[in-house]
Coordinates of C-alpha atoms in Angstrom, one line a residue:
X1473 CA -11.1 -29.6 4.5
X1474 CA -11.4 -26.0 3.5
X1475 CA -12.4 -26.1 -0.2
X1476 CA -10.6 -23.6 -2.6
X1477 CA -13.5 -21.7 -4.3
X1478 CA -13.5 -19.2 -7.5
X1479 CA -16.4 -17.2 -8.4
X1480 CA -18.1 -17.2 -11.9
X1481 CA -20.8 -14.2 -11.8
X1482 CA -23.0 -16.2 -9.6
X1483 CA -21.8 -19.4 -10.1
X1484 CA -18.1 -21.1 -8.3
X1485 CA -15.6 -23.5 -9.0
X1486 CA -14.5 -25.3 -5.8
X1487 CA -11.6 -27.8 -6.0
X1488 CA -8.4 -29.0 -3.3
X1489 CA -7.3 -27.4 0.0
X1490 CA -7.1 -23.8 0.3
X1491 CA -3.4 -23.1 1.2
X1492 CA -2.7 -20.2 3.9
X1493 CA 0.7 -19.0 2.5
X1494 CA 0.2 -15.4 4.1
X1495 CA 2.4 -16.4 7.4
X1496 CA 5.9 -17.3 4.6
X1497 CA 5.4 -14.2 3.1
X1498 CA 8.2 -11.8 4.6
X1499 CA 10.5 -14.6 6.7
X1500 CA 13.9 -13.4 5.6
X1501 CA 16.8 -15.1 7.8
X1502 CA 18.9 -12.3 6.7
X1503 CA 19.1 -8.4 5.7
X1504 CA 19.6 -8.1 1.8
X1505 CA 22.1 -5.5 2.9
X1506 CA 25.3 -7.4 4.6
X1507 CA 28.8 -7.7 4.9
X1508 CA 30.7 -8.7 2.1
X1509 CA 34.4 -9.1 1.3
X1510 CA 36.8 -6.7 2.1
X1511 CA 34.7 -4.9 5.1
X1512 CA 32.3 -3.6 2.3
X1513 CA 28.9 -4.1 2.1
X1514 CA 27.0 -6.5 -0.2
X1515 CA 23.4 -6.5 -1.5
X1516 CA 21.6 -10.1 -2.1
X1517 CA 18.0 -11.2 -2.0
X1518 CA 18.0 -13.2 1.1
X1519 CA 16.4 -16.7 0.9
X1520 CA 12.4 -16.6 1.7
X1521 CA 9.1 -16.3 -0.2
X1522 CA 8.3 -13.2 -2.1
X1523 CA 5.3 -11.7 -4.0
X1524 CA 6.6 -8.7 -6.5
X1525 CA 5.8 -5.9 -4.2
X1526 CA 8.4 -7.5 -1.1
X1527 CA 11.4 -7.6 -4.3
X1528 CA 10.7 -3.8 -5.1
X1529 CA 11.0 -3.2 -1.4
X1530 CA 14.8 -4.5 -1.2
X1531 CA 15.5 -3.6 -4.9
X1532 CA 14.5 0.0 -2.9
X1533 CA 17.9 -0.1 -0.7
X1534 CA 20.1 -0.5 -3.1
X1535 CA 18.8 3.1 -5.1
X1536 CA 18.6 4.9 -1.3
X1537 CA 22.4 3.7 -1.3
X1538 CA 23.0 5.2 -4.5
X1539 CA 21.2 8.5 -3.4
X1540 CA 23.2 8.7 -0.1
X1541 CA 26.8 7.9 -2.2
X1542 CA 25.8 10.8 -4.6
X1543 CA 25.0 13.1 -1.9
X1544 CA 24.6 16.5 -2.9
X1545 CA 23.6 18.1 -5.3
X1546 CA 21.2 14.6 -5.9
X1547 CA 20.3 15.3 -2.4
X1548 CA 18.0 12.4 -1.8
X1549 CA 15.4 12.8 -5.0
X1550 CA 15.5 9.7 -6.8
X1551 CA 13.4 11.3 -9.9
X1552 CA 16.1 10.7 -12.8
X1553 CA 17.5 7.2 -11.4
X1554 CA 13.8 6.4 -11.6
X1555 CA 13.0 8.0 -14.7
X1556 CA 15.4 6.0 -16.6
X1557 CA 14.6 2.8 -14.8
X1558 CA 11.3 3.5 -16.1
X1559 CA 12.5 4.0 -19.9
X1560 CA 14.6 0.5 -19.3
X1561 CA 11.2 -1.2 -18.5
X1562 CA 9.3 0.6 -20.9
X1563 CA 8.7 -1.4 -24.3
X1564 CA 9.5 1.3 -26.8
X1565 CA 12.7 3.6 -27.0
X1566 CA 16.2 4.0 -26.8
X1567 CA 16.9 1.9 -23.5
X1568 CA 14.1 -0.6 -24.1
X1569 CA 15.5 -3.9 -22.1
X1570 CA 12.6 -5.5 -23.9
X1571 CA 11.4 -3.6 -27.4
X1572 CA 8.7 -5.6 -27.8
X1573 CA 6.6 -2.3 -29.2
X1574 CA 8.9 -2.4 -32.6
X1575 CA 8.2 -5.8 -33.3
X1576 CA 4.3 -5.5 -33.6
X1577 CA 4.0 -9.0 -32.5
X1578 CA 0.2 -9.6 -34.0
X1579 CA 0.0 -13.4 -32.8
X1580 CA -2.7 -14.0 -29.7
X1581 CA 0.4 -14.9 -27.2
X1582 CA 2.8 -12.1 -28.4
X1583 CA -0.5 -9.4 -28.1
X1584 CA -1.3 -10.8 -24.5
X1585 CA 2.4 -10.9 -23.0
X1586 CA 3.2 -7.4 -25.1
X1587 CA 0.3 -5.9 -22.9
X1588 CA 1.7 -8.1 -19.8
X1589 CA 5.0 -6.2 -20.3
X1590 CA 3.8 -2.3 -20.5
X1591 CA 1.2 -3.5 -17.0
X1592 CA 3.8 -4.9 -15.1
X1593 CA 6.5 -2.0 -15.9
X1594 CA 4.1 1.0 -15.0
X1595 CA 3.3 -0.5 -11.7
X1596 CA 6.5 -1.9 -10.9
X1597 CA 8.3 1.6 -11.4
X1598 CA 5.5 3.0 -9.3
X1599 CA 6.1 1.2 -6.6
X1600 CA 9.5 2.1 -6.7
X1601 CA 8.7 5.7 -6.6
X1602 CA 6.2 4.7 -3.4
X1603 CA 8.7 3.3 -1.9
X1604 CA 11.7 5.3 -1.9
X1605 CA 9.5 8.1 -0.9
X1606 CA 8.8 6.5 2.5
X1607 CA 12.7 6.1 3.5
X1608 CA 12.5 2.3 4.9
X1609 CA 16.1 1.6 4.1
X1610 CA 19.0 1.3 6.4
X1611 CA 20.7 4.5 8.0
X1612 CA 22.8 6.9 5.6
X1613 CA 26.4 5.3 7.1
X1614 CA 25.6 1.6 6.8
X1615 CA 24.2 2.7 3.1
X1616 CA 27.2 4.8 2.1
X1617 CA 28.8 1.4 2.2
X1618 CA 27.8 -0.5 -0.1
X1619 CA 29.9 -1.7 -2.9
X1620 CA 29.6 -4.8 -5.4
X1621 CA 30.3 -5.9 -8.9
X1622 CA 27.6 -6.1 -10.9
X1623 CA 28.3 -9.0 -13.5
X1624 CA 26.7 -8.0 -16.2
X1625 CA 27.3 -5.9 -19.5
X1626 CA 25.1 -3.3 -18.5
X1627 CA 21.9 -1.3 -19.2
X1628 CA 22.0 1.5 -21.3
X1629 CA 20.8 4.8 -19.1
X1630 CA 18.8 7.6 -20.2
X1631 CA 21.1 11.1 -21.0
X1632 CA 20.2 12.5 -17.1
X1633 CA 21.0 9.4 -15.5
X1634 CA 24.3 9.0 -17.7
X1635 CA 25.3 12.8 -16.0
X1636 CA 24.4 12.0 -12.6
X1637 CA 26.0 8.5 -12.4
X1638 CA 29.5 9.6 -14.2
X1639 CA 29.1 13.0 -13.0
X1640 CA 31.7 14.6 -10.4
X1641 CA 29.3 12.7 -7.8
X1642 CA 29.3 9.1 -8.8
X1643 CA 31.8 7.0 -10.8
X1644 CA 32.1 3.3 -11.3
X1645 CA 31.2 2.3 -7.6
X1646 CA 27.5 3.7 -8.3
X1647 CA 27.3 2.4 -11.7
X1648 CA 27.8 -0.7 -10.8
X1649 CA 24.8 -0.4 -7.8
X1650 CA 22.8 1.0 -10.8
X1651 CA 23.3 -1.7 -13.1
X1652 CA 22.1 -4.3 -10.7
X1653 CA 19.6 -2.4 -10.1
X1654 CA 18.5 -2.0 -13.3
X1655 CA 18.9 -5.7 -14.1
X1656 CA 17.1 -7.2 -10.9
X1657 CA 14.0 -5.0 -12.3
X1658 CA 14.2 -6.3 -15.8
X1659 CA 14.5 -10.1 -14.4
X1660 CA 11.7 -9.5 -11.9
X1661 CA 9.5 -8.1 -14.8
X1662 CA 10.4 -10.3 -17.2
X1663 CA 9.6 -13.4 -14.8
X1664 CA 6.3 -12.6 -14.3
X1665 CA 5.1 -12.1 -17.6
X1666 CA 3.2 -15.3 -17.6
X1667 CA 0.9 -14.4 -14.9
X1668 CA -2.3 -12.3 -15.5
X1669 CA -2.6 -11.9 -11.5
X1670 CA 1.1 -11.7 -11.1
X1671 CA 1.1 -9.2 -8.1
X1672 CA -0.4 -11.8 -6.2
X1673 CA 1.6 -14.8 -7.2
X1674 CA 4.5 -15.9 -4.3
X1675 CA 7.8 -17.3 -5.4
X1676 CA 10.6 -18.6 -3.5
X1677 CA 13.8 -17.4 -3.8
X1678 CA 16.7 -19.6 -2.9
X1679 CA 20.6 -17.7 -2.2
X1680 CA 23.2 -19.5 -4.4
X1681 CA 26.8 -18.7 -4.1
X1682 CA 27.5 -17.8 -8.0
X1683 CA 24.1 -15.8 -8.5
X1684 CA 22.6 -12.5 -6.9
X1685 CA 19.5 -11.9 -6.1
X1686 CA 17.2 -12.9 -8.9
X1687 CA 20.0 -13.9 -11.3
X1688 CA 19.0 -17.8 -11.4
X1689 CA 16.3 -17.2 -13.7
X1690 CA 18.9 -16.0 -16.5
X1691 CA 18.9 -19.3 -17.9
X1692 CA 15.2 -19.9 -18.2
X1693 CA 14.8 -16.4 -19.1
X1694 CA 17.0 -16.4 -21.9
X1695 CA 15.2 -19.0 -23.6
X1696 CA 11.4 -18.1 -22.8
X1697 CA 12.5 -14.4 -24.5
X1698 CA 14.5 -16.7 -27.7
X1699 CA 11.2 -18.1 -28.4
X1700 CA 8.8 -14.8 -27.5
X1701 CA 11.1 -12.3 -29.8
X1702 CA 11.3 -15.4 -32.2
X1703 CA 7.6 -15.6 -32.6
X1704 CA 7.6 -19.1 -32.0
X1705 CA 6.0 -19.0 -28.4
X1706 CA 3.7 -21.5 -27.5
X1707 CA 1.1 -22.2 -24.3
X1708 CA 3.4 -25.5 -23.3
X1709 CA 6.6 -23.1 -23.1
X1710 CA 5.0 -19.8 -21.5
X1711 CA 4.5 -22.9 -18.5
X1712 CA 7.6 -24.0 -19.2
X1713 CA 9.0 -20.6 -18.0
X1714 CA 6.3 -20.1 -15.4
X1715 CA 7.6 -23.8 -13.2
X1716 CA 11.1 -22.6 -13.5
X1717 CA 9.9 -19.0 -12.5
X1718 CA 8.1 -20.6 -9.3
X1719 CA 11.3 -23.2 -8.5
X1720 CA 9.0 -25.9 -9.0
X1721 CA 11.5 -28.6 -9.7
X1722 CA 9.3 -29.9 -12.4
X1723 CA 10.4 -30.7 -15.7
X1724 CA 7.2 -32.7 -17.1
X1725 CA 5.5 -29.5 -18.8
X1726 CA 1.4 -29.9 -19.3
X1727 CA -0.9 -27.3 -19.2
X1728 CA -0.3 -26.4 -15.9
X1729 CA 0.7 -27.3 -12.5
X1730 CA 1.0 -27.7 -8.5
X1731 CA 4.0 -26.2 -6.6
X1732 CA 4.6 -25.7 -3.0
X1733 CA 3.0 -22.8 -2.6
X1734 CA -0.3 -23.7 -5.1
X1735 CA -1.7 -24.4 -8.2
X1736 CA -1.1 -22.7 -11.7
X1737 CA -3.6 -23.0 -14.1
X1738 CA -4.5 -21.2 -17.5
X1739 CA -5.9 -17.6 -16.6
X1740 CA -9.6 -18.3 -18.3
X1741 CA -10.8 -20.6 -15.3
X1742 CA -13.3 -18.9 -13.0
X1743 CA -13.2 -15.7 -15.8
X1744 CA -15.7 -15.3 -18.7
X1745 CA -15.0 -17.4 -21.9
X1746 CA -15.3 -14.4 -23.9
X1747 CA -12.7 -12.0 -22.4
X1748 CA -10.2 -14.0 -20.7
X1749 CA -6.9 -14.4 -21.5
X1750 CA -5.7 -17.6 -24.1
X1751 CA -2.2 -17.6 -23.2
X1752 CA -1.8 -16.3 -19.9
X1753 CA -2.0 -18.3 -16.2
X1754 CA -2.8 -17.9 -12.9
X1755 CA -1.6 -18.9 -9.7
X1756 CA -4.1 -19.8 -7.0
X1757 CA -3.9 -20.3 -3.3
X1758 CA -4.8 -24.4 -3.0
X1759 CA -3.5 -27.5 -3.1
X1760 CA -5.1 -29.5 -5.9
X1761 CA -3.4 -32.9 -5.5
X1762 CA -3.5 -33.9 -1.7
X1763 CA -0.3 -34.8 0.1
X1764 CA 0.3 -37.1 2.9
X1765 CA 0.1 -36.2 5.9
X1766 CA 4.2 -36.3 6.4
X1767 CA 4.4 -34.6 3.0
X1768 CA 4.8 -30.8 2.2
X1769 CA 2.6 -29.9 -1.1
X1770 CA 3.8 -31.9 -3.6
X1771 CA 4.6 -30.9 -7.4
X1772 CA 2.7 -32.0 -9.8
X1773 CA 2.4 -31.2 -13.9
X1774 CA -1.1 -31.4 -15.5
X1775 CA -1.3 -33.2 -18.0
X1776 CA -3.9 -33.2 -21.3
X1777 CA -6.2 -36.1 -21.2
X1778 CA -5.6 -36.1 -24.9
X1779 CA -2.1 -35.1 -25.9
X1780 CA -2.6 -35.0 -29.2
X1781 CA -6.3 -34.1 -30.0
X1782 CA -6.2 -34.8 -33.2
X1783 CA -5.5 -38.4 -33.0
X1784 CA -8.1 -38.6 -29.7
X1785 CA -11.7 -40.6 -30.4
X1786 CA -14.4 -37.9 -31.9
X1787 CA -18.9 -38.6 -32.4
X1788 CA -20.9 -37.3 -34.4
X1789 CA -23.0 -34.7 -32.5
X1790 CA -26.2 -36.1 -35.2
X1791 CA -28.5 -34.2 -36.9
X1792 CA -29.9 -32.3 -33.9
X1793 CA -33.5 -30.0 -34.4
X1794 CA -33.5 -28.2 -38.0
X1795 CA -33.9 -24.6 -36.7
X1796 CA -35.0 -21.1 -38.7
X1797 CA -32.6 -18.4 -39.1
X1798 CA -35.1 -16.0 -37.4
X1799 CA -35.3 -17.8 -34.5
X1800 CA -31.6 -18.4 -34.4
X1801 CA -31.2 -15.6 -31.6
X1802 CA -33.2 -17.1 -29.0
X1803 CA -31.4 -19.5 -27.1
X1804 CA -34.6 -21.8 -26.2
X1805 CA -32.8 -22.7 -22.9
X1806 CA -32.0 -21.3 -19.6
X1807 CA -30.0 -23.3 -17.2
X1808 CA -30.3 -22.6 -13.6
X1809 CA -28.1 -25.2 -13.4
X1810 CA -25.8 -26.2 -12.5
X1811 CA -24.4 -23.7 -10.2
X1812 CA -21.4 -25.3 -9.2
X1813 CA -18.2 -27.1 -11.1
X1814 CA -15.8 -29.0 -9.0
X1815 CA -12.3 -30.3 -10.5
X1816 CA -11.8 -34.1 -9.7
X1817 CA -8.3 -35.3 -9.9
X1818 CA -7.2 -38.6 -12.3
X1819 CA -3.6 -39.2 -11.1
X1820 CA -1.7 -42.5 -11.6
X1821 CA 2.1 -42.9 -11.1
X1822 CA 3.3 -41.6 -14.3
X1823 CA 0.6 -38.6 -15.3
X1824 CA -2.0 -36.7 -13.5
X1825 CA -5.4 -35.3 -15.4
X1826 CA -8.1 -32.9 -13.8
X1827 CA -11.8 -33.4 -14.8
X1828 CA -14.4 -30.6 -15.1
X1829 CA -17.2 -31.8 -13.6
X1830 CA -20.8 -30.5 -13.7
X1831 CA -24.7 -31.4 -12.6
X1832 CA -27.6 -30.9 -14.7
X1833 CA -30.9 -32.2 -15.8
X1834 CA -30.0 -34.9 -13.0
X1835 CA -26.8 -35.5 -14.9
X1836 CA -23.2 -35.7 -14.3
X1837 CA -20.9 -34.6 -17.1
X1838 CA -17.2 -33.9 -17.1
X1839 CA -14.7 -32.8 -19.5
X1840 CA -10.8 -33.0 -19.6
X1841 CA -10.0 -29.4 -17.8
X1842 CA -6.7 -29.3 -20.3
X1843 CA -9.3 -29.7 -23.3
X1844 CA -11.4 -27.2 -22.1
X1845 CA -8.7 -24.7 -22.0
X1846 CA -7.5 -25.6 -25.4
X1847 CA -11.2 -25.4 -26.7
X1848 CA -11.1 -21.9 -25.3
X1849 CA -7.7 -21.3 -27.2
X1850 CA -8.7 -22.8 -30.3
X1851 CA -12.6 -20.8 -30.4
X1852 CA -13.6 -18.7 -32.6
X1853 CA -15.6 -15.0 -32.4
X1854 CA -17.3 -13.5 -35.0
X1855 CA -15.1 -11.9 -37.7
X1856 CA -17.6 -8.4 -38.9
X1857 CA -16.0 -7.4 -42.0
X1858 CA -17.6 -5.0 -44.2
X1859 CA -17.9 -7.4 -46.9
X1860 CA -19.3 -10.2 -45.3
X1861 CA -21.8 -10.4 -46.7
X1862 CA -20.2 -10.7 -50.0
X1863 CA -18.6 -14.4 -49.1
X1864 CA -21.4 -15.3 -47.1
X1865 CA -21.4 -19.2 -47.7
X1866 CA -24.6 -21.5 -48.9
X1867 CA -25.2 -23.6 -45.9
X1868 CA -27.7 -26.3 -46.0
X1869 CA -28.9 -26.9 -42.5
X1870 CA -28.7 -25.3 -39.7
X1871 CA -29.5 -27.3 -36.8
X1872 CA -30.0 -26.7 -32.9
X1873 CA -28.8 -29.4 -30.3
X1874 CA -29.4 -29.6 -26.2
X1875 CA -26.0 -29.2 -24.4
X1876 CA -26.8 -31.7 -21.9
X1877 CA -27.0 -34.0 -25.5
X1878 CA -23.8 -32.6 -26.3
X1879 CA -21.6 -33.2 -23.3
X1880 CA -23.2 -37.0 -22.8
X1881 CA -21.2 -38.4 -25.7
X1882 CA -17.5 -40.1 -25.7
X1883 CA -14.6 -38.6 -27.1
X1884 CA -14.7 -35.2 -28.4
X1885 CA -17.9 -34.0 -30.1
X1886 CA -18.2 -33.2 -34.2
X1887 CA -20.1 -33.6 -37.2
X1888 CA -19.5 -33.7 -40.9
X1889 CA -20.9 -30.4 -42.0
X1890 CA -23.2 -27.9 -41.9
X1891 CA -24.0 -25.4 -39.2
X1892 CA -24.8 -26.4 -35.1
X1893 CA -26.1 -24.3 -32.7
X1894 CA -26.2 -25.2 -29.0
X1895 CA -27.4 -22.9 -26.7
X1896 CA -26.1 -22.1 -23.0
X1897 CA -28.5 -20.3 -21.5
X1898 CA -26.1 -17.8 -20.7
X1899 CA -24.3 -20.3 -17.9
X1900 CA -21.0 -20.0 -18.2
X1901 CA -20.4 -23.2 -16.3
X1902 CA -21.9 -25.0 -19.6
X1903 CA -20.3 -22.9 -22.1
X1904 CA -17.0 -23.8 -20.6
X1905 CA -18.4 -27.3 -20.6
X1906 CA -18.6 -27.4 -24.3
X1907 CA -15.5 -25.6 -25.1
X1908 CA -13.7 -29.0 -23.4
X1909 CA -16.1 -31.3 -25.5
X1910 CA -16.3 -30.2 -29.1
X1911 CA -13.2 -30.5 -31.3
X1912 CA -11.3 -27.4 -31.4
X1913 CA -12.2 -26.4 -34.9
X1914 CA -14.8 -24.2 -36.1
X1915 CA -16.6 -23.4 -32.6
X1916 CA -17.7 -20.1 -32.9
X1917 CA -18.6 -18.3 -29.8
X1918 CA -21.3 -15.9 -30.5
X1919 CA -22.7 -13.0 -27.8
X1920 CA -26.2 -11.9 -29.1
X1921 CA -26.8 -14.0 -32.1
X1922 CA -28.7 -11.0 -34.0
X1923 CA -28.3 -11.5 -37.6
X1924 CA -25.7 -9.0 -37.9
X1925 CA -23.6 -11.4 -35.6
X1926 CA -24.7 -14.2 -37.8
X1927 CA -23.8 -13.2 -40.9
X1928 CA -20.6 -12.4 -39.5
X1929 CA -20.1 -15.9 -38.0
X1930 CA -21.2 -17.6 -40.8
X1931 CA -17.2 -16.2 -42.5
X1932 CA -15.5 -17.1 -39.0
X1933 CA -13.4 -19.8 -38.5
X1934 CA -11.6 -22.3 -41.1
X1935 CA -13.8 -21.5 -43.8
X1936 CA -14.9 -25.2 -44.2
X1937 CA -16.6 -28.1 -42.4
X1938 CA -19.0 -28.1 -40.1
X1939 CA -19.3 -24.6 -37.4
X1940 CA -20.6 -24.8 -34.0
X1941 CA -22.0 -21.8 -32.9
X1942 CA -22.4 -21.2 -29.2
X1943 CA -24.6 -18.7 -27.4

């Protein structure tokens, strides 16, 4: 079986089959472009598997349509149709379909999905530019055409589009092109939000007779944007939107999941704990839970091992070596090993878990892969304030422990107070380790541990109980 493999700097995470979806991507049974009632022309997303890029592409014939029913003096440049499909995705102004700029959303989700937006837009519009400028579409007579009724209450257009499409040239047959237009750009945006590699991500898109192209994810839409511009988003509903976005069929919601074209997971696996995404996913290429042999790739929701942590079994990590403050920056350690993490599937008939399993000092440890991820969400990085020092707190102890000690206890690892440093050698197979085996509260992920950082970790964090610092 071809393992599924993600690289860590020098170190992988291999799990499941490796899924070849390349050979689905662009098997349309029919032209998006076909006959519709009344000898006219209709546009619809014909049923296959997409990535973003193949949408853009079809989205492309319905504006070539509009520039060949404009005809002259538009004369084929697509610059203001474009311009003002780029101020609809744009997240500031006027025609915003989104506005999240205005709303300063300041929480970690709202920050991550606000940058999401203003990615996703530039390069979606750019493709469309791309695009159009290579003339794919169908020829001018079949285009000229096209007619439909957009369903929708429209998208406001920038002043030069507003001229060109009610000009002497256009009228309500083009507007209504435009507005679905417009529209199957804001739900294709909009849909993949939850993905930090969303480019690469495939979907399938099914034809239904009461919705046009991407229209079925109105529904799922509408809510995932209630909650976002409600600031009351939360990881379990950004996956909530990403299975309906994928036509998973699933409505058990974990932490991620398994669809028929692969596995979603939170975005930080295979990154660095430091600077990857909290709230965002990622779709991979592999089939985590095997099927039978008769089966296609069955869906499957992941689920936490602890679905409450607060309530879940917690040790005492123990008193640990007292260490001095100016030694606290060297780490002591430096693992090798291990090199590689494997996921291990738990699945019963009711819930499925995934373990994250390492090797060191001749040693097996694993860690609930949902805690991990919610360790990760939950951490701490130094706060530097420029009065730290001011409400820098008395602490007692501080005390050094061996991560192998750490991840060979039960439950999830704390202690009663004072400070606990455990050192990673730099590994970010361990660090990730921990983050799934201390309770979330109070770690403290630290990059140097110079006392500058120090001090400023010392104020990070709840402000109470005992702090784990990690390095």
């Amino acid at each position: 079986m071809n393992k599924y493999q993600l690289d860590l700097k020098d170190k992988q995470i291999v799990w499941g089959k490796a899924i070849d979806i390349e050979p689905l991507i662009g098997k349309y049974p029919n032209d998006s472009i076909r006959l519709g009632t009344n000898e006219a022309l209709d546009w619809n997303l014909p049923a296959g598997i997409y990535r973003a890029k193949d949408i853009v592409m079809e989205l492309d014939k319905m504006l070539e349509a509009m520039l060949v029913q404009l005809g002259e003096p538009v004369n084929g440049d697509p610059t203001v149709l474009l311009n003002s499909l780029q101020a609809n995705l744009a997240i500031t102004g006027r025609v915003s379909a989104l506005p999240l700029g205005p709303l300063a959303l300041e929480d970690k989700a709202g920050l991550e999905l606000t940058a999401q937006a203003v990615r996703i837009g530039e390069q979606l519009v750019s493709w469309a530019r791309d695009i159009n400028s290579e003339k794919r579409a169908l020829a001018s007579e079949a285009l000229g055409k096209l007619e439909f009724r957009s369903h929708c209450y429209g998208h406001p257009l920038i002043p030069e589009a507003t001229a060109q499409v009610w000009g002497p040239y256009g009228g309500p047959r083009i507007m209504q092109i435009y507005n679905e237009y417009l529209h199957q750009f804001v739900l294709l945006r909009d849909a993949l939000l939850p993905f930090a590699n969303w480019e690469e991500v495939p979907f399938e898109v099914k034809e239904y007779s009461e919705f046009k192209g991407l229209r079925f994810l109105e529904p799922i839409r509408e809510v995932f944007l209630t909650k976002l511009l409600g600031k009351k988003l939360t990881h379990k509903s950004i996956v909530q939107y990403a299975q309906g976005m994928v036509s998973s069929g699933l409505n058990v919601v974990g932490y991620g999941f398994q669809y028929r074209l692969g596995t979603v997971l939170p975005a930080g696996l295979g990154e660095s704990a430091r600077t990857a995404a909290l709230y965002l996913l990622k779709g991979h290429p592999v089939q985590t839970i095997a099927a039978n042999e008769t089966q296609d790739v069955i869906a499957v929701s992941f689920d936490y091992e602890y679905d409450d942590y607060y309530a879940a079994p917690r040790v005492e990590a123990g008193k640990g070596t007292p260490l001095k403050e100016d030694i606290f920056s060297f780490s002591g350690e430096n693992y090798d090993e291990p090199i590689i993490a494997r996921l291990l599937p738990n699945y019963g008939t009711d819930r499925t878990t995934l373990r994250f399993s390492i090797e060191m000092d001749e040693h097996e440890f694993s860690v609930d892969l949902g805690q991990l991820f919610r360790g990760q969400r939950f951490m701490y990085r130094p706060h530097r304030s420029g009065n730290a020092g001011n409400s820098f707190p008395q602490r007692n102890t501080i005390s050094s422990h061996f991560a192998a000690d750490i991840l060979s206890h039960s439950g999830l690892v704390t202690n009663k107070d004072d400070i606990h440093f455990i050192a990673t050698g730099g590994n970010e197979l361990v660090l990730w380790a921990l983050l799934g085996k201390l309770y979330p509260e109070n770690a403290v992920l630290l990059d140097k541990g110079d006392p500058e950082e120090l001090e400023a970790a010392y104020v990070s964090g709840k402000g109470y109980g005992t702090q784990f610092l990690l390095l």
